[in-house]
PDB file of C-alpha atoms in Angstrom:
ATOM      1  CA  MET A1226      11.141  82.541 125.120  1.00 48.00           C
ATOM      2  CA  THR A1227       9.560  80.366 127.783  1.00 45.00           C
ATOM      3  CA  PRO A1228       5.839  80.982 128.304  1.00 47.00           C
ATOM      4  CA  VAL A1229       4.752  82.180 131.758  1.00 45.00           C
ATOM      5  CA  ARG A1230       2.200  79.849 133.276  1.00 49.00           C
ATOM      6  CA  THR A1231      -0.500  81.139 135.603  1.00 48.00           C
ATOM      7  CA  PRO A1232      -0.658  78.934 138.729  1.00 47.00           C
ATOM      8  CA  THR A1233      -3.884  77.067 139.267  1.00 48.00           C
ATOM      9  CA  ARG A1234      -6.051  77.649 142.332  1.00 48.00           C
ATOM     10  CA  ARG A1235      -5.105  74.197 143.660  1.00 48.00           C
ATOM     11  CA  ALA A1236      -1.363  75.005 143.391  1.00 44.00           C
ATOM     12  CA  VAL A1237      -1.823  78.326 145.221  1.00 38.00           C
ATOM     13  CA  ILE A1238      -3.735  76.674 148.109  1.00 39.00           C
ATOM     14  CA  ALA A1239      -1.177  73.855 148.362  1.00 42.00           C
ATOM     15  CA  GLY A1240       1.608  76.443 148.504  1.00 44.00           C
ATOM     16  CA  MET A1241      -0.155  78.360 151.284  1.00 38.00           C
ATOM     17  CA  ILE A1242      -0.640  75.196 153.337  1.00 38.00           C
ATOM     18  CA  GLY A1243       3.012  74.292 152.859  1.00 42.00           C
ATOM     19  CA  ALA A1244       4.144  77.758 153.900  1.00 39.00           C
ATOM     20  CA  GLY A1245       1.919  77.634 156.984  1.00 41.00           C
ATOM     21  CA  ALA A1246       3.400  74.293 157.977  1.00 35.00           C
ATOM     22  CA  SER A1247       6.930  75.625 157.602  1.00 35.00           C
ATOM     23  CA  PHE A1248       6.120  78.595 159.865  1.00 33.00           C
ATOM     24  CA  ALA A1249       4.454  76.313 162.454  1.00 37.00           C
ATOM     25  CA  MET A1250       7.537  74.115 162.824  1.00 35.00           C
ATOM     26  CA  PRO A1251       9.874  76.745 164.322  1.00 39.00           C
ATOM     27  CA  ALA A1252       7.129  77.894 166.735  1.00 35.00           C
ATOM     28  CA  ALA A1253       6.718  74.350 168.036  1.00 35.00           C
ATOM     29  CA  THR A1254      10.484  74.045 168.354  1.00 35.00           C
ATOM     30  CA  VAL A1255      10.650  77.294 170.343  1.00 36.00           C
ATOM     31  CA  ARG A1256       7.900  76.085 172.695  1.00 34.00           C
ATOM     32  CA  ALA A1257       9.720  72.797 173.254  1.00 44.00           C
ATOM     33  CA  ALA A1258      12.996  74.624 173.854  1.00 51.00           C
ATOM     34  CA  SER A1259      11.371  76.831 176.513  1.00 73.00           C
ATOM     35  CA  ARG A1260      10.848  73.802 178.756  1.00 76.00           C
ATOM     36  CA  PRO A1261      13.719  72.530 180.894  1.00 74.00           C
ATOM     37  CA  PRO A1262      15.196  69.178 179.876  1.00 73.00           C
ATOM     38  CA  GLN A1263      13.920  66.166 181.792  1.00 77.00           C
ATOM     39  CA  PHE A1264      15.992  64.906 184.688  1.00 70.00           C
ATOM     40  CA  GLY A1265      15.182  62.155 187.127  1.00 66.00           C
ATOM     41  CA  SER A1266      15.987  58.873 188.787  1.00 71.00           C
ATOM     42  CA  ILE A1267      14.148  55.545 188.804  1.00 71.00           C
ATOM     43  CA  ARG A1268      11.811  56.772 191.558  1.00 78.00           C
ATOM     44  CA  HIS A1269      11.688  60.560 191.224  1.00 80.00           C
ATOM     45  CA  GLN A1270      11.671  63.352 188.658  1.00 84.00           C
ATOM     46  CA  PHE A1271      12.933  66.918 188.880  1.00 88.00           C
ATOM     47  CA  THR A1272       9.812  68.866 189.854  1.00 87.00           C
ATOM     48  CA  LEU A1273       9.307  72.433 188.668  1.00 87.00           C
ATOM     49  CA  VAL A1274       8.187  75.042 191.185  1.00 83.00           C
ATOM     50  CA  GLN A1275       5.552  77.430 189.856  1.00 77.00           C
ATOM     51  CA  GLY A1276       5.445  80.978 191.220  1.00 70.00           C
ATOM     52  CA  ALA A1277       8.502  80.484 193.413  1.00 67.00           C
ATOM     53  CA  ARG A1278       9.515  83.216 195.815  1.00 71.00           C
ATOM     54  CA  PRO A1279      13.094  84.495 196.169  1.00 78.00           C
ATOM     55  CA  VAL A1280      15.292  82.685 198.675  1.00 83.00           C
ATOM     56  CA  PRO A1281      15.142  84.436 202.075  1.00 79.00           C
ATOM     57  CA  PRO A1282      18.308  86.153 203.386  1.00 83.00           C
ATOM     58  CA  VAL A1283      19.070  83.773 206.258  1.00 82.00           C
ATOM     59  CA  ALA A1284      22.553  83.176 207.663  1.00 86.00           C
ATOM     60  CA  ILE A1285      23.126  79.401 207.788  1.00 90.00           C
ATOM     61  CA  PRO A1286      25.938  78.370 210.183  1.00 90.00           C
ATOM     62  CA  ALA A1287      28.825  76.860 208.170  1.00 93.00           C
ATOM     63  CA  LEU A1288      31.069  73.944 209.099  1.00 90.00           C
ATOM     64  CA  ALA A1289      34.142  75.938 208.094  1.00 85.00           C
ATOM     65  CA  GLY A1290      33.075  78.811 210.354  1.00 89.00           C
ATOM     66  CA  GLY A1291      31.047  81.909 209.648  1.00 91.00           C
ATOM     67  CA  ALA A1292      27.787  81.633 207.788  1.00 91.00           C
ATOM     68  CA  LEU A1293      26.336  80.815 204.386  1.00 92.00           C
ATOM     69  CA  ASP A1294      23.891  83.300 202.884  1.00 91.00           C
ATOM     70  CA  LEU A1295      22.176  81.806 199.828  1.00 90.00           C
ATOM     71  CA  THR A1296      21.223  85.272 198.562  1.00 89.00           C
ATOM     72  CA  ALA A1297      24.936  86.075 198.218  1.00 90.00           C
ATOM     73  CA  PHE A1298      25.133  83.674 195.263  1.00 89.00           C
ATOM     74  CA  LYS A1299      22.610  85.580 193.120  1.00 85.00           C
ATOM     75  CA  GLY A1300      23.753  85.532 189.514  1.00 89.00           C
ATOM     76  CA  LYS A1301      24.970  81.950 189.912  1.00 92.00           C
ATOM     77  CA  LEU A1302      23.192  78.626 189.731  1.00 94.00           C
ATOM     78  CA  VAL A1303      23.012  77.057 193.205  1.00 94.00           C
ATOM     79  CA  LEU A1304      22.201  73.457 194.074  1.00 96.00           C
ATOM     80  CA  VAL A1305      21.163  73.254 197.737  1.00 95.00           C
ATOM     81  CA  ASN A1306      21.086  69.730 199.141  1.00 96.00           C
ATOM     82  CA  PHE A1307      19.492  68.908 202.513  1.00 95.00           C
ATOM     83  CA  TRP A1308      20.880  65.749 204.095  1.00 95.00           C
ATOM     84  CA  ALA A1309      21.466  63.919 207.393  1.00 95.00           C
ATOM     85  CA  THR A1310      24.054  61.495 208.759  1.00 95.00           C
ATOM     86  CA  TRP A1311      21.319  58.866 209.338  1.00 95.00           C
ATOM     87  CA  CYS A1312      20.194  59.002 205.689  1.00 95.00           C
ATOM     88  CA  ALA A1313      21.405  55.953 203.724  1.00 94.00           C
ATOM     89  CA  ALA A1314      20.908  57.550 200.290  1.00 94.00           C
ATOM     90  CA  CYS A1315      22.963  60.575 201.385  1.00 95.00           C
ATOM     91  CA  ARG A1316      26.035  58.331 201.743  1.00 94.00           C
ATOM     92  CA  THR A1317      25.949  57.764 197.982  1.00 93.00           C
ATOM     93  CA  GLU A1318      24.837  61.214 196.916  1.00 95.00           C
ATOM     94  CA  LEU A1319      27.135  63.458 198.987  1.00 96.00           C
ATOM     95  CA  PRO A1320      30.417  62.210 197.433  1.00 96.00           C
ATOM     96  CA  MET A1321      28.825  62.745 194.017  1.00 95.00           C
ATOM     97  CA  LEU A1322      27.850  66.298 194.981  1.00 96.00           C
ATOM     98  CA  ASP A1323      31.406  66.855 196.224  1.00 96.00           C
ATOM     99  CA  ARG A1324      32.769  65.895 192.797  1.00 95.00           C
ATOM    100  CA  LEU A1325      30.186  68.186 191.196  1.00 95.00           C
ATOM    101  CA  ALA A1326      31.363  71.059 193.411  1.00 94.00           C
ATOM    102  CA  ALA A1327      34.914  70.416 192.205  1.00 94.00           C
ATOM    103  CA  SER A1328      33.904  70.565 188.529  1.00 87.00           C
ATOM    104  CA  GLY A1329      35.226  74.100 188.150  1.00 81.00           C
ATOM    105  CA  ARG A1330      32.090  75.787 186.772  1.00 82.00           C
ATOM    106  CA  SER A1331      32.372  79.470 187.665  1.00 84.00           C
ATOM    107  CA  ASP A1332      28.596  79.965 187.312  1.00 87.00           C
ATOM    108  CA  PHE A1333      27.734  77.200 189.762  1.00 91.00           C
ATOM    109  CA  LYS A1334      27.744  76.581 193.533  1.00 94.00           C
ATOM    110  CA  VAL A1335      26.866  73.439 195.509  1.00 96.00           C
ATOM    111  CA  VAL A1336      25.744  73.796 199.135  1.00 95.00           C
ATOM    112  CA  ALA A1337      25.021  70.803 201.390  1.00 96.00           C
ATOM    113  CA  VAL A1338      22.972  71.602 204.506  1.00 95.00           C
ATOM    114  CA  SER A1339      22.840  69.091 207.349  1.00 95.00           C
ATOM    115  CA  THR A1340      19.547  68.751 209.213  1.00 93.00           C
ATOM    116  CA  ASP A1341      21.120  66.702 212.037  1.00 92.00           C
ATOM    117  CA  ARG A1342      20.101  67.884 215.503  1.00 90.00           C
ATOM    118  CA  ASN A1343      23.470  66.831 216.911  1.00 90.00           C
ATOM    119  CA  ARG A1344      26.001  69.110 215.193  1.00 88.00           C
ATOM    120  CA  ALA A1345      28.917  67.101 216.633  1.00 92.00           C
ATOM    121  CA  LEU A1346      28.096  64.221 214.262  1.00 93.00           C
ATOM    122  CA  VAL A1347      28.613  66.253 211.101  1.00 94.00           C
ATOM    123  CA  ALA A1348      32.356  67.014 211.068  1.00 94.00           C
ATOM    124  CA  PRO A1349      33.441  63.346 211.550  1.00 95.00           C
ATOM    125  CA  TYR A1350      30.936  62.295 208.864  1.00 95.00           C
ATOM    126  CA  VAL A1351      32.304  64.858 206.403  1.00 95.00           C
ATOM    127  CA  LYS A1352      35.849  63.693 207.135  1.00 94.00           C
ATOM    128  CA  GLN A1353      34.909  60.016 206.781  1.00 94.00           C
ATOM    129  CA  PHE A1354      33.465  60.559 203.292  1.00 94.00           C
ATOM    130  CA  LYS A1355      36.282  62.969 202.290  1.00 95.00           C
ATOM    131  CA  LEU A1356      33.932  65.816 201.360  1.00 95.00           C
ATOM    132  CA  ARG A1357      36.460  68.549 200.568  1.00 94.00           C
ATOM    133  CA  HIS A1358      34.724  70.789 198.031  1.00 94.00           C
ATOM    134  CA  LEU A1359      31.161  71.180 199.312  1.00 94.00           C
ATOM    135  CA  ALA A1360      30.058  74.218 201.270  1.00 94.00           C
ATOM    136  CA  ILE A1361      28.610  72.507 204.370  1.00 95.00           C
ATOM    137  CA  GLY A1362      25.953  74.206 206.490  1.00 94.00           C
ATOM    138  CA  PHE A1363      23.785  73.332 209.494  1.00 92.00           C
ATOM    139  CA  ASP A1364      20.037  73.747 209.817  1.00 87.00           C
ATOM    140  CA  PRO A1365      18.945  71.640 212.818  1.00 81.00           C
ATOM    141  CA  GLY A1366      16.426  74.219 213.985  1.00 76.00           C
ATOM    142  CA  GLY A1367      14.747  74.744 210.634  1.00 78.00           C
ATOM    143  CA  LEU A1368      16.108  78.207 209.814  1.00 76.00           C
ATOM    144  CA  VAL A1369      15.532  77.642 206.102  1.00 79.00           C
ATOM    145  CA  SER A1370      13.918  74.211 205.855  1.00 78.00           C
ATOM    146  CA  ARG A1371      10.891  72.576 207.444  1.00 71.00           C
ATOM    147  CA  VAL A1372       9.035  69.299 207.090  1.00 68.00           C
ATOM    148  CA  ASP A1373       5.847  71.351 207.208  1.00 60.00           C
ATOM    149  CA  ALA A1374       6.654  74.398 205.098  1.00 51.00           C
ATOM    150  CA  ALA A1375       3.364  76.028 206.150  1.00 53.00           C
ATOM    151  CA  GLU A1376       4.905  76.629 209.579  1.00 52.00           C
ATOM    152  CA  VAL A1377       7.614  78.954 208.287  1.00 54.00           C
ATOM    153  CA  ASP A1378       8.088  81.312 205.343  1.00 60.00           C
ATOM    154  CA  THR A1379      10.538  79.177 203.343  1.00 69.00           C
ATOM    155  CA  PRO A1380      10.762  77.793 199.808  1.00 74.00           C
ATOM    156  CA  PHE A1381      12.529  74.691 201.168  1.00 85.00           C
ATOM    157  CA  ALA A1382       9.966  72.071 202.176  1.00 83.00           C
ATOM    158  CA  LEU A1383      11.520  68.746 203.136  1.00 86.00           C
ATOM    159  CA  TYR A1384       9.377  66.319 201.146  1.00 85.00           C
ATOM    160  CA  GLY A1385      11.989  63.603 201.586  1.00 87.00           C
ATOM    161  CA  MET A1386      15.604  62.971 202.498  1.00 91.00           C
ATOM    162  CA  PRO A1387      17.816  63.751 200.765  1.00 94.00           C
ATOM    163  CA  ILE A1388      16.248  66.567 198.776  1.00 94.00           C
ATOM    164  CA  SER A1389      17.952  69.054 196.473  1.00 95.00           C
ATOM    165  CA  PHE A1390      16.669  72.452 195.361  1.00 94.00           C
ATOM    166  CA  LEU A1391      17.947  74.238 192.264  1.00 94.00           C
ATOM    167  CA  ILE A1392      18.146  78.018 192.620  1.00 92.00           C
ATOM    168  CA  GLY A1393      18.333  79.892 189.321  1.00 91.00           C
ATOM    169  CA  VAL A1394      20.460  82.925 188.494  1.00 90.00           C
ATOM    170  CA  THR A1395      17.562  85.193 189.517  1.00 88.00           C
ATOM    171  CA  GLY A1396      17.747  83.889 193.104  1.00 89.00           C
ATOM    172  CA  GLN A1397      14.488  81.924 192.971  1.00 89.00           C
ATOM    173  CA  VAL A1398      13.937  78.207 193.453  1.00 90.00           C
ATOM    174  CA  GLU A1399      13.302  76.687 190.027  1.00 91.00           C
ATOM    175  CA  GLY A1400      12.602  73.126 191.149  1.00 91.00           C
ATOM    176  CA  TYR A1401      13.567  70.261 193.411  1.00 92.00           C
ATOM    177  CA  MET A1402      14.589  66.628 193.307  1.00 91.00           C
ATOM    178  CA  THR A1403      13.650  64.224 196.085  1.00 92.00           C
ATOM    179  CA  GLY A1404      15.913  61.262 196.789  1.00 91.00           C
ATOM    180  CA  GLU A1405      19.336  60.345 195.518  1.00 91.00           C
ATOM    181  CA  ALA A1406      20.091  61.493 191.963  1.00 92.00           C
ATOM    182  CA  ASP A1407      22.973  61.202 189.496  1.00 92.00           C
ATOM    183  CA  TRP A1408      24.096  64.841 189.512  1.00 92.00           C
ATOM    184  CA  LEU A1409      27.142  63.981 187.373  1.00 93.00           C
ATOM    185  CA  SER A1410      25.067  62.679 184.455  1.00 92.00           C
ATOM    186  CA  ALA A1411      24.653  64.309 181.057  1.00 93.00           C
ATOM    187  CA  ASP A1412      20.958  64.901 181.844  1.00 93.00           C
ATOM    188  CA  ALA A1413      21.854  66.803 185.018  1.00 92.00           C
ATOM    189  CA  ASN A1414      24.403  68.872 183.108  1.00 92.00           C
ATOM    190  CA  ALA A1415      21.776  69.737 180.493  1.00 92.00           C
ATOM    191  CA  LEU A1416      19.464  70.904 183.287  1.00 92.00           C
ATOM    192  CA  PHE A1417      22.217  73.096 184.756  1.00 93.00           C
ATOM    193  CA  ASP A1418      23.036  74.582 181.349  1.00 91.00           C
ATOM    194  CA  TYR A1419      19.358  75.402 180.787  1.00 91.00           C
ATOM    195  CA  TYR A1420      18.969  77.328 184.041  1.00 89.00           C
ATOM    196  CA  ALA A1421      22.429  78.897 183.892  1.00 87.00           C
ATOM    197  CA  GLY A1422      21.115  80.773 180.869  1.00 80.00           C
ATOM    198  CA  GLY A1423      18.436  82.368 183.056  1.00 52.00           C
ATOM    199  CA  ARG A1424      15.566  80.709 181.185  1.00 51.00           C
ATOM    200  CA  ARG A1425      12.339  79.891 183.003  1.00 46.00           C
TER     201      ARG A1425
END
């Protein structure tokens, strides 16, 4: 028969410290997992929006006819890109966004809104760059976007051009990215997967 040994005080304390450390690890992991993955370019980072308001129900004139209502996409992840024909970075980013729109994700929508004052410039531009999958809208009068967001009740402040806003499944703006970004990268996909799950 093997004798039963009574643990020493030092062994008990060491065991308690070890147990506490093992419980602390999952908590730290959960906290880290609650943050969205990092996404950015050389110049800019995806910026989180704190206390964002829901997207307003505004009918944005569409290139294909009719109107785009961003609130109609609630339950899906929506990437809204504001661009212009005079914007050099947009020439690189728009074809990338078009490929993203063609990716086939059922939980995802990509909308590209032109801020050009001359609407006649947009259709030839779209044809030139063979943008076939993007939902194209017009906002020359600042229906949903403004350079000075204080002038109008909108979550879309144009801090730069191009600029993209990510709307979560709850219909609120989660964050934005100023400047051209690689929306086809693994980092971008990780960001989309995070918000597609409805996490904030």
